[in-house]
Amino acid sequence: MTDPHALRARMRTDLTAAMKARDKDAVAALRTGLAAVDNAEAVAAPQPSGPPATSEHVAGTTAGLGTAEVARRVLSLDDVHALVAAQVAERAAEADRYESLGRPDDAARLRREAEVLRAYLPG
């Protein structure tokens, strides 16, 4: 797979299937994985370029069509793989920590979630 959009689409399709199958571990892993990708695409809000807002009820508003819109960051497939790999590594580290704290059930859950996400990594 060479397209980051195709990978995200596959993750979303698998999320729907996991929700229908009531697979809590897969749902949790896919939701956080997709959220990590969505958050990485976000950019800092631009400074307002239009006239100042006149609303006293909403702070930080801008006036005019499109003055608050900004294009999202475009991620490469390697960027998406790096984000998913970081999610897998985070779960593995937390699973080890839970294991050392005597919580094997939580550790096993995190390892199952890591396995779900590992399926989206190359190799």
mmCIF file of N, CA, C and O in Angstrom, residues 11 29 32-33 36-37 40 77-95 110 113-114 117-118 120-122:
data_model
loop_
_atom_site.group_PDB
_atom_site.id
_atom_site.type_symbol
_atom_site.label_atom_id
_atom_site.label_comp_id
_atom_site.label_asym_id
_atom_site.label_seq_id
_atom_site.Cartn_x
_atom_site.Cartn_y
_atom_site.Cartn_z
ATOM 1 N N MET A 11 -8.373 1.503 7.746
ATOM 2 C CA MET A 11 -8.543 1.565 9.200
ATOM 3 C C MET A 11 -9.981 1.920 9.563
ATOM 4 O O MET A 11 -10.557 1.343 10.481
ATOM 5 N N ALA A 29 -8.288 0.594 19.830
ATOM 6 C CA ALA A 29 -7.017 0.780 19.135
ATOM 7 C C ALA A 29 -7.201 1.581 17.854
ATOM 8 O O ALA A 29 -6.430 2.511 17.577
ATOM 9 N N THR A 32 -8.084 5.376 18.548
ATOM 10 C CA THR A 32 -6.944 6.198 18.969
ATOM 11 C C THR A 32 -5.915 6.320 17.855
ATOM 12 O O THR A 32 -5.274 7.361 17.719
ATOM 13 N N GLY A 33 -5.762 5.281 17.056
ATOM 14 C CA GLY A 33 -4.838 5.364 15.919
ATOM 15 C C GLY A 33 -5.296 6.393 14.906
ATOM 16 O O GLY A 33 -4.501 7.220 14.421
ATOM 17 N N ALA A 36 -4.848 9.892 16.299
ATOM 18 C CA ALA A 36 -3.451 10.345 16.254
ATOM 19 C C ALA A 36 -3.113 10.888 14.872
ATOM 20 O O ALA A 36 -2.438 11.922 14.745
ATOM 21 N N VAL A 37 -3.603 10.226 13.830
ATOM 22 C CA VAL A 37 -3.361 10.699 12.468
ATOM 23 C C VAL A 37 -4.097 12.017 12.235
ATOM 24 O O VAL A 37 -3.530 12.966 11.680
ATOM 25 N N ALA A 40 -2.288 14.822 13.940
ATOM 26 C CA ALA A 40 -1.029 15.178 13.284
ATOM 27 C C ALA A 40 -1.269 16.036 12.045
ATOM 28 O O ALA A 40 -0.389 16.797 11.644
ATOM 29 N N LEU A 77 2.848 8.486 3.618
ATOM 30 C CA LEU A 77 2.613 7.140 4.146
ATOM 31 C C LEU A 77 3.602 6.826 5.263
ATOM 32 O O LEU A 77 3.243 6.212 6.273
ATOM 33 N N ASP A 78 4.842 7.291 5.118
ATOM 34 C CA ASP A 78 5.842 7.077 6.176
ATOM 35 C C ASP A 78 5.444 7.797 7.460
ATOM 36 O O ASP A 78 5.663 7.268 8.560
ATOM 37 N N ASP A 79 4.866 8.987 7.335
ATOM 38 C CA ASP A 79 4.400 9.718 8.518
ATOM 39 C C ASP A 79 3.299 8.942 9.238
ATOM 40 O O ASP A 79 3.303 8.825 10.469
ATOM 41 N N VAL A 80 2.354 8.414 8.467
ATOM 42 C CA VAL A 80 1.251 7.650 9.065
ATOM 43 C C VAL A 80 1.785 6.382 9.713
ATOM 44 O O VAL A 80 1.387 6.030 10.830
ATOM 45 N N HIS A 81 2.721 5.703 9.037
ATOM 46 C CA HIS A 81 3.322 4.494 9.630
ATOM 47 C C HIS A 81 4.051 4.835 10.926
ATOM 48 O O HIS A 81 3.988 4.070 11.899
ATOM 49 N N ALA A 82 4.746 5.965 10.955
ATOM 50 C CA ALA A 82 5.464 6.376 12.169
ATOM 51 C C ALA A 82 4.487 6.640 13.310
ATOM 52 O O ALA A 82 4.746 6.266 14.467
ATOM 53 N N LEU A 83 3.350 7.263 13.001
ATOM 54 C CA LEU A 83 2.346 7.523 14.035
ATOM 55 C C LEU A 83 1.759 6.220 14.573
ATOM 56 O O LEU A 83 1.591 6.064 15.793
ATOM 57 N N VAL A 84 1.463 5.291 13.687
ATOM 58 C CA VAL A 84 0.906 4.010 14.123
ATOM 59 C C VAL A 84 1.958 3.230 14.915
ATOM 60 O O VAL A 84 1.644 2.633 15.954
ATOM 61 N N ALA A 85 3.203 3.267 14.472
ATOM 62 C CA ALA A 85 4.278 2.577 15.201
ATOM 63 C C ALA A 85 4.440 3.174 16.600
ATOM 64 O O ALA A 85 4.696 2.437 17.568
ATOM 65 N N ALA A 86 4.297 4.489 16.719
ATOM 66 C CA ALA A 86 4.386 5.122 18.033
ATOM 67 C C ALA A 86 3.246 4.663 18.934
ATOM 68 O O ALA A 86 3.445 4.444 20.140
ATOM 69 N N GLN A 87 2.060 4.490 18.368
ATOM 70 C CA GLN A 87 0.922 3.984 19.142
ATOM 71 C C GLN A 87 1.190 2.554 19.629
ATOM 72 O O GLN A 87 0.878 2.208 20.766
ATOM 73 N N VAL A 88 1.772 1.739 18.765
ATOM 74 C CA VAL A 88 2.094 0.356 19.136
ATOM 75 C C VAL A 88 3.133 0.353 20.255
ATOM 76 O O VAL A 88 2.991 -0.364 21.258
ATOM 77 N N ALA A 89 4.172 1.166 20.094
ATOM 78 C CA ALA A 89 5.236 1.220 21.103
ATOM 79 C C ALA A 89 4.702 1.728 22.442
ATOM 80 O O ALA A 89 5.089 1.213 23.511
ATOM 81 N N GLU A 90 3.826 2.716 22.392
ATOM 82 C CA GLU A 90 3.243 3.254 23.622
ATOM 83 C C GLU A 90 2.442 2.185 24.359
ATOM 84 O O GLU A 90 2.546 2.044 25.581
ATOM 85 N N ARG A 91 1.667 1.420 23.615
ATOM 86 C CA ARG A 91 0.867 0.355 24.240
ATOM 87 C C ARG A 91 1.764 -0.735 24.818
ATOM 88 O O ARG A 91 1.484 -1.262 25.892
ATOM 89 N N ALA A 92 2.821 -1.077 24.107
ATOM 90 C CA ALA A 92 3.742 -2.110 24.598
ATOM 91 C C ALA A 92 4.416 -1.653 25.892
ATOM 92 O O ALA A 92 4.530 -2.433 26.852
ATOM 93 N N ALA A 93 4.832 -0.407 25.935
ATOM 94 C CA ALA A 93 5.484 0.118 27.142
ATOM 95 C C ALA A 93 4.507 0.147 28.317
ATOM 96 O O ALA A 93 4.858 -0.238 29.441
ATOM 97 N N GLU A 94 3.292 0.586 28.063
ATOM 98 C CA GLU A 94 2.296 0.621 29.133
ATOM 99 C C GLU A 94 1.910 -0.794 29.579
ATOM 100 O O GLU A 94 1.642 -1.011 30.765
ATOM 101 N N ALA A 95 1.873 -1.721 28.650
ATOM 102 C CA ALA A 95 1.564 -3.107 29.017
ATOM 103 C C ALA A 95 2.635 -3.652 29.960
ATOM 104 O O ALA A 95 2.314 -4.320 30.956
ATOM 105 N N LEU A 110 -3.865 -4.169 26.493
ATOM 106 C CA LEU A 110 -3.012 -3.263 25.728
ATOM 107 C C LEU A 110 -2.205 -4.008 24.677
ATOM 108 O O LEU A 110 -1.988 -3.500 23.576
ATOM 109 N N GLU A 113 -4.509 -4.613 21.776
ATOM 110 C CA GLU A 113 -4.669 -3.382 21.012
ATOM 111 C C GLU A 113 -3.438 -3.124 20.136
ATOM 112 O O GLU A 113 -3.567 -2.701 18.983
ATOM 113 N N ALA A 114 -2.257 -3.372 20.676
ATOM 114 C CA ALA A 114 -1.021 -3.179 19.902
ATOM 115 C C ALA A 114 -0.993 -4.108 18.697
ATOM 116 O O ALA A 114 -0.567 -3.712 17.600
ATOM 117 N N LEU A 117 -3.115 -2.713 15.841
ATOM 118 C CA LEU A 117 -2.463 -1.639 15.122
ATOM 119 C C LEU A 117 -1.242 -2.123 14.330
ATOM 120 O O LEU A 117 -0.922 -1.568 13.275
ATOM 121 N N ARG A 118 -0.579 -3.142 14.826
ATOM 122 C CA ARG A 118 0.598 -3.671 14.151
ATOM 123 C C ARG A 118 0.252 -4.169 12.743
ATOM 124 O O ARG A 118 1.096 -4.183 11.845
ATOM 125 N N TYR A 120 -1.258 -2.678 10.545
ATOM 126 C CA TYR A 120 -1.230 -1.576 9.592
ATOM 127 C C TYR A 120 0.198 -1.090 9.313
ATOM 128 O O TYR A 120 0.386 -0.114 8.594
ATOM 129 N N LEU A 121 1.175 -1.778 9.876
ATOM 130 C CA LEU A 121 2.565 -1.414 9.649
ATOM 131 C C LEU A 121 3.155 -2.297 8.551
ATOM 132 O O LEU A 121 2.743 -3.439 8.377
ATOM 133 N N PRO A 122 4.115 -1.776 7.810
ATOM 134 C CA PRO A 122 4.725 -2.587 6.734
ATOM 135 C C PRO A 122 5.562 -3.724 7.307
ATOM 136 O O PRO A 122 6.097 -3.621 8.409
#
